[in-house]
């Protein structure tokens, strides 16, 4: 009997080990094929033989259940480049990127956010074919330089390198589309509808020749591919206003795609229109990204622009350029990369440090920034050492307050009136308060 029980136990243990190994491997494959939709298995009950003692045990290497906290890994950043390639020109030519923006998908919050990069931003871009060598030029020349000098990976890689180098934004993928591809995709949607905020005319170029009298009238307009392209490209009132128009076009495309149910047909559409653009997104990733796209709220696209952090200037060779106010520029980037659910609450956070705690306060601010709370939201306040260390939700910012308890070894405390005035959430550090990594 004992031998039989031992054999049965061995079979059960072997079976469980096989299942665990299968789930472990599936999890690793799933992370590649279905990003942001990884399989998860619950903790399993483990009992001590011959007793009633049991505990839940999480299996190593397999994700645990329940909501996960926001981390920087929630971001998928795609650099979108609209190149100035006209019909009939060769694919491998040296073109400038007429449009540059980062499309950032926050997988945790189900948000799509767009950061527009002005084409005339004077930046350091790759020069020659050796990574790490830079030259000053407009950032939209990065693609052209990459193509011309045979930079490793060509124009797209050079543009990605320029964005990462100047803006400190990690780029995971790129998408390159030219005029023909843009027109084809808009026409495939049956055109788009845009609420044009103000009438605009351009009689000096052929950009708006597809509109009557080279003029786009204010009001709701239905545009086909060529008209949408013209409206996106016109810049008689400057590059920054053009960015606003391009963001209107992107919103209109998203609205139309949702209304037609195209989000559920991404793999099919990918196959049909894959030749309309170039990208480094592997075909094997598309099923996973399609699942991710279904969870994105395309009715709540948030747009950001570096334009408001730029001022006009002239380069040494006489080009009209845009120069960055770096403090303002990085503040915009911090806001763009912030935890969007915390941003929704727009919290004013006080970080109260004990006497002599300036170094701890500095480390805490950097820690908060890493996990989506920008320094602009945080004010360091010198405390007198009194008061209970903890997180205080003063005005009702539950998401932010709850998030902060996961970043410090602090508990939520009830406000008692001793909190510094004018803040929504107060973090009161103690002498030995430690930072925590959410997980």
Tab-separated table of C-alpha atoms in Angstrom:
chain	number	residue	atom	x	y	z
A	1	UNK	CA	0.000	0.000	0.000
A	2	UNK	CA	2.816	2.391	0.915
A	3	UNK	CA	4.603	1.608	-2.357
A	4	UNK	CA	1.375	2.233	-4.316
A	5	UNK	CA	0.832	5.574	-2.569
A	6	UNK	CA	4.439	6.491	-3.361
A	7	UNK	CA	3.902	5.620	-7.022
A	8	UNK	CA	0.686	7.672	-7.174
A	9	UNK	CA	2.407	10.605	-5.476
A	10	UNK	CA	5.248	10.352	-7.985
A	11	UNK	CA	2.797	10.416	-10.906
A	12	UNK	CA	0.964	13.441	-9.455
A	13	UNK	CA	4.196	15.317	-8.804
A	14	UNK	CA	5.463	14.486	-12.301
A	15	UNK	CA	2.192	15.640	-13.856
A	16	UNK	CA	2.243	18.921	-11.885
A	17	UNK	CA	5.861	19.511	-12.883
A	18	UNK	CA	5.009	18.939	-16.545
A	19	UNK	CA	2.059	21.357	-16.358
A	20	UNK	CA	4.210	23.953	-14.621
A	21	UNK	CA	6.943	23.585	-17.249
A	22	UNK	CA	4.370	23.952	-20.018
A	23	UNK	CA	2.902	27.108	-18.462
A	24	UNK	CA	6.396	28.511	-17.922
A	25	UNK	CA	7.301	27.987	-21.593
A	26	UNK	CA	3.909	29.283	-22.752
A	27	UNK	CA	4.448	32.410	-20.685
A	28	UNK	CA	7.771	33.053	-22.364
A	29	UNK	CA	6.356	32.446	-25.851
A	30	UNK	CA	3.287	34.516	-24.988
A	31	UNK	CA	5.433	37.476	-23.966
A	32	UNK	CA	6.837	37.520	-27.504
A	33	UNK	CA	3.755	36.711	-29.550
A	34	UNK	CA	1.169	38.468	-27.398
A	35	UNK	CA	2.808	41.413	-25.636
A	36	UNK	CA	0.740	42.921	-22.810
A	37	UNK	CA	-1.562	39.883	-22.831
A	38	UNK	CA	0.641	37.390	-20.979
A	39	UNK	CA	-0.954	34.309	-19.534
A	40	UNK	CA	-1.292	34.209	-15.767
A	41	UNK	CA	-2.022	31.362	-13.424
A	42	UNK	CA	-3.171	31.715	-9.825
A	43	UNK	CA	-1.150	30.764	-6.812
A	44	UNK	CA	-1.656	27.101	-6.038
A	45	UNK	CA	-2.501	25.627	-2.631
A	46	UNK	CA	0.353	23.588	-1.166
A	47	UNK	CA	-0.428	21.282	1.750
A	48	UNK	CA	2.005	19.662	4.139
A	49	UNK	CA	1.358	15.903	3.858
A	50	UNK	CA	-0.411	14.406	6.867
A	51	UNK	CA	-1.511	17.794	8.226
A	52	UNK	CA	-4.201	20.413	7.614
A	53	UNK	CA	-1.579	23.141	7.104
A	54	UNK	CA	-1.695	24.776	3.694
A	55	UNK	CA	-0.514	27.971	2.023
A	56	UNK	CA	-0.865	29.568	-1.394
A	57	UNK	CA	2.383	29.370	-3.313
A	58	UNK	CA	3.217	31.463	-6.393
A	59	UNK	CA	5.168	29.444	-8.914
A	60	UNK	CA	8.496	31.042	-9.861
A	61	UNK	CA	8.701	32.271	-13.429
A	62	UNK	CA	4.923	32.400	-13.907
A	63	UNK	CA	3.019	35.654	-13.555
A	64	UNK	CA	0.723	36.045	-10.568
A	65	UNK	CA	-2.953	37.054	-10.758
A	66	UNK	CA	-4.530	40.337	-9.831
A	67	UNK	CA	-3.993	43.907	-11.044
A	68	UNK	CA	-0.383	44.884	-11.553
A	69	UNK	CA	0.942	48.312	-10.559
A	70	UNK	CA	1.989	50.804	-13.222
A	71	UNK	CA	5.652	50.628	-14.181
A	72	UNK	CA	7.648	52.160	-17.055
A	73	UNK	CA	7.366	48.768	-18.785
A	74	UNK	CA	3.697	49.592	-19.387
A	75	UNK	CA	4.809	51.836	-22.241
A	76	UNK	CA	5.166	50.795	-25.879
A	77	UNK	CA	6.650	53.715	-27.841
A	78	UNK	CA	6.474	53.794	-31.639
A	79	UNK	CA	8.185	56.495	-33.694
A	80	UNK	CA	5.971	57.413	-36.644
A	81	UNK	CA	7.690	59.072	-39.602
A	82	UNK	CA	5.892	60.599	-42.559
A	83	UNK	CA	8.577	61.040	-45.207
A	84	UNK	CA	8.601	63.588	-48.005
A	85	UNK	CA	8.701	60.948	-50.744
A	86	UNK	CA	6.655	61.844	-53.794
A	87	UNK	CA	5.039	59.420	-56.244
A	88	UNK	CA	7.547	57.763	-58.560
A	89	UNK	CA	10.597	58.430	-56.403
A	90	UNK	CA	12.759	55.445	-55.313
A	91	UNK	CA	12.030	53.722	-52.000
A	92	UNK	CA	15.626	53.955	-50.783
A	93	UNK	CA	16.082	57.675	-51.478
A	94	UNK	CA	17.284	60.244	-48.938
A	95	UNK	CA	14.110	61.993	-47.799
A	96	UNK	CA	13.369	64.236	-44.865
A	97	UNK	CA	10.650	63.250	-42.453
A	98	UNK	CA	7.788	65.658	-43.054
A	99	UNK	CA	6.108	64.430	-39.868
A	100	UNK	CA	7.552	62.998	-36.652
A	101	UNK	CA	5.660	61.914	-33.588
A	102	UNK	CA	5.872	59.293	-30.881
A	103	UNK	CA	2.758	57.147	-30.486
A	104	UNK	CA	2.888	55.756	-26.959
A	105	UNK	CA	0.551	52.974	-25.904
A	106	UNK	CA	0.104	52.695	-22.156
A	107	UNK	CA	-0.848	49.051	-21.758
A	108	UNK	CA	-1.697	49.439	-18.068
A	109	UNK	CA	-4.265	52.223	-18.532
A	110	UNK	CA	-5.368	51.314	-22.075
A	111	UNK	CA	-4.403	54.722	-23.465
A	112	UNK	CA	-2.898	56.011	-26.688
A	113	UNK	CA	-0.865	59.205	-26.371
A	114	UNK	CA	0.846	61.203	-29.096
A	115	UNK	CA	3.902	63.449	-28.773
A	116	UNK	CA	4.541	65.678	-31.779
A	117	UNK	CA	8.140	66.610	-32.573
A	118	UNK	CA	8.535	69.827	-34.632
A	119	UNK	CA	10.407	69.132	-37.837
A	120	UNK	CA	12.532	72.299	-37.429
A	121	UNK	CA	13.771	71.371	-33.943
A	122	UNK	CA	17.543	72.001	-34.000
A	123	UNK	CA	19.069	68.866	-32.549
A	124	UNK	CA	22.015	66.497	-32.686
A	125	UNK	CA	21.435	63.840	-35.338
A	126	UNK	CA	23.585	60.877	-36.460
A	127	UNK	CA	26.346	61.873	-38.858
A	128	UNK	CA	28.073	59.337	-41.104
A	129	UNK	CA	27.711	55.602	-40.700
A	130	UNK	CA	29.150	55.213	-37.198
A	131	UNK	CA	26.677	55.270	-34.284
A	132	UNK	CA	27.553	57.833	-31.617
A	133	UNK	CA	28.825	60.502	-34.004
A	134	UNK	CA	26.527	63.542	-34.060
A	135	UNK	CA	26.046	66.725	-36.062
A	136	UNK	CA	23.674	69.638	-35.521
A	137	UNK	CA	20.769	69.923	-37.933
A	138	UNK	CA	16.993	69.947	-38.004
A	139	UNK	CA	15.735	66.721	-36.501
A	140	UNK	CA	13.761	65.929	-39.652
A	141	UNK	CA	17.090	65.550	-41.494
A	142	UNK	CA	17.993	62.476	-39.424
A	143	UNK	CA	16.150	60.127	-41.774
A	144	UNK	CA	17.819	61.686	-44.829
A	145	UNK	CA	21.286	61.507	-43.256
A	146	UNK	CA	20.730	57.886	-42.281
A	147	UNK	CA	19.807	56.960	-45.820
A	148	UNK	CA	22.576	58.962	-47.481
A	149	UNK	CA	25.445	57.896	-45.194
A	150	UNK	CA	24.301	54.260	-44.922
A	151	UNK	CA	23.824	54.460	-41.179
A	152	UNK	CA	23.254	50.953	-39.708
A	153	UNK	CA	19.519	50.395	-40.132
A	154	UNK	CA	19.223	53.302	-42.563
A	155	UNK	CA	17.017	56.349	-42.169
A	156	UNK	CA	14.574	54.827	-39.661
A	157	UNK	CA	17.393	53.792	-37.301
A	158	UNK	CA	19.000	57.231	-37.554
A	159	UNK	CA	15.694	58.934	-36.746
A	160	UNK	CA	15.147	56.607	-33.780
A	161	UNK	CA	18.684	57.326	-32.544
A	162	UNK	CA	18.093	61.093	-32.826
A	163	UNK	CA	14.877	60.940	-30.802
A	164	UNK	CA	16.389	58.741	-28.103
A	165	UNK	CA	19.552	60.863	-27.906
A	166	UNK	CA	17.861	64.262	-27.724
A	167	UNK	CA	14.633	63.475	-25.889
A	168	UNK	CA	15.656	60.499	-23.722
A	169	UNK	CA	12.593	58.529	-24.833
A	170	UNK	CA	12.999	54.799	-25.405
A	171	UNK	CA	11.663	53.844	-28.834
A	172	UNK	CA	10.569	50.224	-29.261
A	173	UNK	CA	9.462	50.286	-32.919
A	174	UNK	CA	9.162	52.611	-35.896
A	175	UNK	CA	6.646	53.048	-38.703
A	176	UNK	CA	7.506	54.917	-41.915
A	177	UNK	CA	4.787	56.018	-44.313
A	178	UNK	CA	5.045	58.128	-47.464
A	179	UNK	CA	2.455	60.230	-49.283
A	180	UNK	CA	1.141	57.402	-51.444
A	181	UNK	CA	0.729	55.076	-48.487
A	182	UNK	CA	-1.036	57.781	-46.466
A	183	UNK	CA	-3.531	58.473	-49.257
A	184	UNK	CA	-4.155	54.782	-49.789
A	185	UNK	CA	-4.880	54.126	-46.110
A	186	UNK	CA	-7.258	57.096	-45.763
A	187	UNK	CA	-9.126	56.055	-48.904
A	188	UNK	CA	-9.372	52.498	-47.573
A	189	UNK	CA	-11.324	53.953	-44.644
A	190	UNK	CA	-13.713	55.693	-47.042
A	191	UNK	CA	-12.258	59.061	-46.082
A	192	UNK	CA	-12.394	60.800	-42.728
A	193	UNK	CA	-14.467	63.567	-41.126
A	194	UNK	CA	-12.672	66.487	-39.484
A	195	UNK	CA	-14.039	69.451	-37.556
A	196	UNK	CA	-11.806	72.119	-39.103
A	197	UNK	CA	-11.336	74.820	-36.439
A	198	UNK	CA	-10.477	77.674	-38.786
A	199	UNK	CA	-10.382	78.414	-42.506
A	200	UNK	CA	-6.933	78.102	-44.068
A	201	UNK	CA	-5.723	78.923	-47.592
A	202	UNK	CA	-2.455	78.351	-49.412
A	203	UNK	CA	-2.010	80.068	-52.782
A	204	UNK	CA	1.790	79.833	-52.839
A	205	UNK	CA	2.119	76.051	-53.182
A	206	UNK	CA	0.137	73.157	-54.627
A	207	UNK	CA	-0.502	71.581	-51.195
A	208	UNK	CA	-4.188	72.591	-51.072
A	209	UNK	CA	-4.948	72.407	-54.785
A	210	UNK	CA	-7.322	69.484	-54.124
A	211	UNK	CA	-9.649	71.938	-52.326
A	212	UNK	CA	-11.796	74.564	-54.098
A	213	UNK	CA	-9.852	77.815	-54.395
A	214	UNK	CA	-6.947	76.237	-52.472
A	215	UNK	CA	-8.928	76.779	-49.269
A	216	UNK	CA	-10.146	74.498	-46.465
A	217	UNK	CA	-13.267	75.991	-44.933
A	218	UNK	CA	-13.909	75.942	-41.200
A	219	UNK	CA	-16.527	73.448	-40.030
A	220	UNK	CA	-17.049	69.734	-40.422
A	221	UNK	CA	-15.401	68.483	-43.606
A	222	UNK	CA	-15.288	65.041	-45.193
A	223	UNK	CA	-11.854	64.452	-46.736
A	224	UNK	CA	-10.530	61.733	-48.988
A	225	UNK	CA	-6.898	60.637	-48.868
A	226	UNK	CA	-5.462	63.434	-51.010
A	227	UNK	CA	-7.405	66.101	-49.149
A	228	UNK	CA	-6.399	64.721	-45.753
A	229	UNK	CA	-2.776	64.705	-46.926
A	230	UNK	CA	-2.986	68.317	-48.100
A	231	UNK	CA	-4.610	69.436	-44.861
A	232	UNK	CA	-1.883	67.615	-42.893
A	233	UNK	CA	0.935	69.200	-44.892
A	234	UNK	CA	-0.076	72.849	-45.229
A	235	UNK	CA	2.148	75.087	-43.121
A	236	UNK	CA	1.508	78.661	-44.228
A	237	UNK	CA	0.878	79.509	-40.574
A	238	UNK	CA	3.895	77.631	-39.258
A	239	UNK	CA	4.955	74.158	-38.251
A	240	UNK	CA	3.326	74.298	-34.821
A	241	UNK	CA	-0.148	74.961	-36.252
A	242	UNK	CA	0.458	72.189	-38.743
A	243	UNK	CA	1.141	69.813	-35.838
A	244	UNK	CA	-2.301	70.662	-34.461
A	245	UNK	CA	-3.877	69.797	-37.828
A	246	UNK	CA	-1.997	66.519	-38.029
A	247	UNK	CA	-3.278	65.562	-34.583
A	248	UNK	CA	-6.835	66.315	-35.750
A	249	UNK	CA	-6.288	63.981	-38.712
A	250	UNK	CA	-4.964	61.210	-36.455
A	251	UNK	CA	-7.990	61.514	-34.167
A	252	UNK	CA	-10.305	61.383	-37.178
A	253	UNK	CA	-8.581	58.232	-38.463
A	254	UNK	CA	-8.967	56.585	-35.053
A	255	UNK	CA	-12.651	57.539	-34.878
A	256	UNK	CA	-13.315	56.119	-38.336
A	257	UNK	CA	-11.390	52.904	-37.651
A	258	UNK	CA	-13.394	52.338	-34.472
A	259	UNK	CA	-16.728	53.101	-36.140
A	260	UNK	CA	-15.987	50.558	-38.877
A	261	UNK	CA	-14.905	47.886	-36.406
A	262	UNK	CA	-11.418	47.776	-37.895
A	263	UNK	CA	-9.732	47.249	-34.524
A	264	UNK	CA	-10.971	43.659	-34.459
A	265	UNK	CA	-9.610	43.094	-37.987
A	266	UNK	CA	-6.014	44.224	-37.465
A	267	UNK	CA	-4.320	40.965	-38.592
A	268	UNK	CA	-6.409	40.898	-41.772
A	269	UNK	CA	-5.799	44.591	-42.522
A	270	UNK	CA	-2.102	44.210	-41.734
A	271	UNK	CA	-1.801	41.612	-44.483
A	272	UNK	CA	-3.744	43.755	-46.957
A	273	UNK	CA	-1.921	47.047	-46.356
A	274	UNK	CA	1.486	45.932	-45.082
A	275	UNK	CA	3.111	47.261	-48.270
A	276	UNK	CA	1.752	50.785	-47.664
A	277	UNK	CA	4.368	51.473	-44.983
A	278	UNK	CA	7.646	50.200	-43.573
A	279	UNK	CA	8.167	49.058	-40.007
A	280	UNK	CA	10.364	46.887	-37.831
A	281	UNK	CA	7.333	45.311	-36.144
A	282	UNK	CA	7.617	41.589	-36.772
A	283	UNK	CA	4.618	39.853	-38.325
A	284	UNK	CA	4.624	37.409	-35.409
A	285	UNK	CA	3.842	40.281	-33.013
A	286	UNK	CA	0.697	41.406	-34.815
A	287	UNK	CA	-1.775	39.016	-33.118
A	288	UNK	CA	-0.599	40.250	-29.730
A	289	UNK	CA	-0.713	43.893	-30.729
A	290	UNK	CA	-4.183	43.345	-32.173
A	291	UNK	CA	-5.359	42.051	-28.790
A	292	UNK	CA	-3.710	45.029	-27.124
A	293	UNK	CA	-5.390	47.466	-29.526
A	294	UNK	CA	-8.824	46.171	-28.564
A	295	UNK	CA	-8.225	47.335	-25.002
A	296	UNK	CA	-7.129	50.842	-26.045
A	297	UNK	CA	-9.667	53.648	-25.629
A	298	UNK	CA	-9.253	55.391	-28.984
A	299	UNK	CA	-11.928	57.877	-27.977
A	300	UNK	CA	-9.554	59.228	-25.356
A	301	UNK	CA	-6.366	59.933	-27.309
A	302	UNK	CA	-4.203	62.458	-25.480
A	303	UNK	CA	-1.958	64.713	-27.536
A	304	UNK	CA	1.211	66.529	-26.541
A	305	UNK	CA	3.561	68.741	-28.519
A	306	UNK	CA	7.096	69.937	-27.957
A	307	UNK	CA	6.185	73.050	-29.922
A	308	UNK	CA	5.283	75.063	-26.834
A	309	UNK	CA	8.793	74.438	-25.484
A	310	UNK	CA	10.482	75.857	-28.605
A	311	UNK	CA	11.433	79.353	-29.742
A	312	UNK	CA	12.528	80.627	-33.144
A	313	UNK	CA	16.121	81.079	-34.188
A	314	UNK	CA	18.509	81.101	-37.149
A	315	UNK	CA	21.302	78.579	-37.682
A	316	UNK	CA	24.841	79.585	-38.675
A	317	UNK	CA	24.065	78.657	-42.277
A	318	UNK	CA	20.920	80.796	-42.321
A	319	UNK	CA	18.185	78.211	-41.737
A	320	UNK	CA	15.082	79.169	-39.767
A	321	UNK	CA	15.048	76.750	-36.852
A	322	UNK	CA	13.349	76.018	-33.544
A	323	UNK	CA	15.485	75.926	-30.414
A	324	UNK	CA	14.377	74.168	-27.234
A	325	UNK	CA	13.852	75.623	-23.803
A	326	UNK	CA	15.187	72.456	-22.251
A	327	UNK	CA	13.468	72.767	-18.880
A	328	UNK	CA	10.104	73.247	-20.577
A	329	UNK	CA	10.820	70.512	-23.123
A	330	UNK	CA	11.654	67.890	-20.505
A	331	UNK	CA	8.634	68.961	-18.454
A	332	UNK	CA	6.422	68.187	-21.474
A	333	UNK	CA	8.166	64.827	-21.922
A	334	UNK	CA	7.754	64.010	-18.219
A	335	UNK	CA	4.037	64.770	-18.481
A	336	UNK	CA	3.757	62.673	-21.645
A	337	UNK	CA	5.490	59.687	-20.017
A	338	UNK	CA	3.650	59.980	-16.697
A	339	UNK	CA	1.271	57.365	-15.337
A	340	UNK	CA	-1.909	58.489	-17.157
A	341	UNK	CA	-4.269	57.469	-14.349
A	342	UNK	CA	-2.320	59.603	-11.904
A	343	UNK	CA	-2.301	62.410	-14.485
A	344	UNK	CA	-6.097	62.222	-14.627
A	345	UNK	CA	-6.164	63.199	-10.952
A	346	UNK	CA	-3.724	66.096	-11.535
A	347	UNK	CA	-2.317	65.715	-8.023
A	348	UNK	CA	-0.279	68.281	-6.134
A	349	UNK	CA	2.040	66.183	-3.994
A	350	UNK	CA	3.942	67.340	-0.917
A	351	UNK	CA	6.988	65.303	0.079
A	352	UNK	CA	7.658	66.134	3.727
A	353	UNK	CA	11.203	65.189	4.725
A	354	UNK	CA	12.513	65.001	8.311
A	355	UNK	CA	15.298	67.325	9.515
A	356	UNK	CA	18.489	66.512	7.648
A	357	UNK	CA	16.549	64.488	5.104
A	358	UNK	CA	17.427	66.463	1.965
A	359	UNK	CA	19.297	63.543	0.378
A	360	UNK	CA	16.391	61.192	1.115
A	361	UNK	CA	14.011	63.719	-0.414
A	362	UNK	CA	16.090	63.969	-3.588
A	363	UNK	CA	16.200	60.181	-3.899
A	364	UNK	CA	12.440	60.003	-3.322
A	365	UNK	CA	11.724	62.536	-6.090
A	366	UNK	CA	13.863	60.518	-8.533
A	367	UNK	CA	12.078	57.334	-7.452
A	368	UNK	CA	8.681	58.934	-8.031
A	369	UNK	CA	9.745	60.113	-11.493
A	370	UNK	CA	10.805	56.582	-12.434
A	371	UNK	CA	7.309	55.349	-11.646
A	372	UNK	CA	5.329	57.999	-13.470
A	373	UNK	CA	5.074	60.885	-10.980
A	374	UNK	CA	6.916	63.837	-12.630
A	375	UNK	CA	8.976	66.222	-10.472
A	376	UNK	CA	6.669	69.074	-11.544
A	377	UNK	CA	3.897	67.484	-9.464
A	378	UNK	CA	6.050	67.201	-6.341
A	379	UNK	CA	7.112	69.859	-3.813
A	380	UNK	CA	9.692	68.954	-1.186
A	381	UNK	CA	8.757	70.414	2.191
A	382	UNK	CA	11.157	70.549	5.143
A	383	UNK	CA	9.430	68.927	8.117
A	384	UNK	CA	10.125	69.311	11.829
A	385	UNK	CA	10.175	65.595	12.547
A	386	UNK	CA	6.699	65.495	14.058
A	387	UNK	CA	3.717	63.669	12.623
A	388	UNK	CA	3.264	60.032	11.718
A	389	UNK	CA	5.129	58.891	8.613
A	390	UNK	CA	2.679	57.798	5.939
A	391	UNK	CA	0.673	58.782	2.865
A	392	UNK	CA	-2.192	61.217	3.420
A	393	UNK	CA	-4.984	61.607	0.851
A	394	UNK	CA	-6.138	65.126	1.738
A	395	UNK	CA	-8.515	66.049	-1.092
A	396	UNK	CA	-9.518	62.686	-2.546
A	397	UNK	CA	-6.949	61.413	-5.038
A	398	UNK	CA	-7.368	57.680	-4.372
A	399	UNK	CA	-5.401	56.329	-7.327
A	400	UNK	CA	-2.350	58.499	-6.679
A	401	UNK	CA	-2.431	57.946	-2.920
A	402	UNK	CA	-2.759	54.187	-3.332
A	403	UNK	CA	0.043	54.165	-5.880
A	404	UNK	CA	2.350	56.010	-3.459
A	405	UNK	CA	1.892	53.411	-0.745
A	406	UNK	CA	3.378	50.946	-3.216
A	407	UNK	CA	6.464	53.127	-3.730
A	408	UNK	CA	7.425	53.588	-0.063
A	409	UNK	CA	7.200	51.391	2.998
A	410	UNK	CA	4.449	53.684	4.259
A	411	UNK	CA	0.814	53.088	5.119
A	412	UNK	CA	-2.188	55.251	4.365
A	413	UNK	CA	-2.965	57.618	7.220
A	414	UNK	CA	-6.044	59.714	7.933
A	415	UNK	CA	-5.471	63.461	7.491
A	416	UNK	CA	-5.383	65.244	10.866
A	417	UNK	CA	-5.025	68.875	9.807
A	418	UNK	CA	-1.273	69.009	10.311
A	419	UNK	CA	-0.550	68.490	6.601
A	420	UNK	CA	1.024	71.412	4.703
A	421	UNK	CA	-1.776	73.415	3.028
A	422	UNK	CA	-2.474	73.516	-0.689
A	423	UNK	CA	-1.667	69.884	-1.500
A	424	UNK	CA	-3.825	66.942	-2.551
A	425	UNK	CA	-1.576	64.148	-1.327
A	426	UNK	CA	1.107	64.337	1.346
A	427	UNK	CA	3.984	61.874	1.729
A	428	UNK	CA	5.539	62.183	5.176
A	429	UNK	CA	8.891	60.422	5.267
A	430	UNK	CA	10.307	59.003	8.489
A	431	UNK	CA	13.929	58.710	9.523
A	432	UNK	CA	14.292	55.272	7.970
A	433	UNK	CA	11.614	55.277	5.291
A	434	UNK	CA	12.661	52.940	2.492
A	435	UNK	CA	11.777	53.051	-1.185
A	436	UNK	CA	9.802	50.161	-2.616
A	437	UNK	CA	9.727	48.682	-6.097
A	438	UNK	CA	6.109	47.986	-7.060
A	439	UNK	CA	5.393	44.473	-8.158
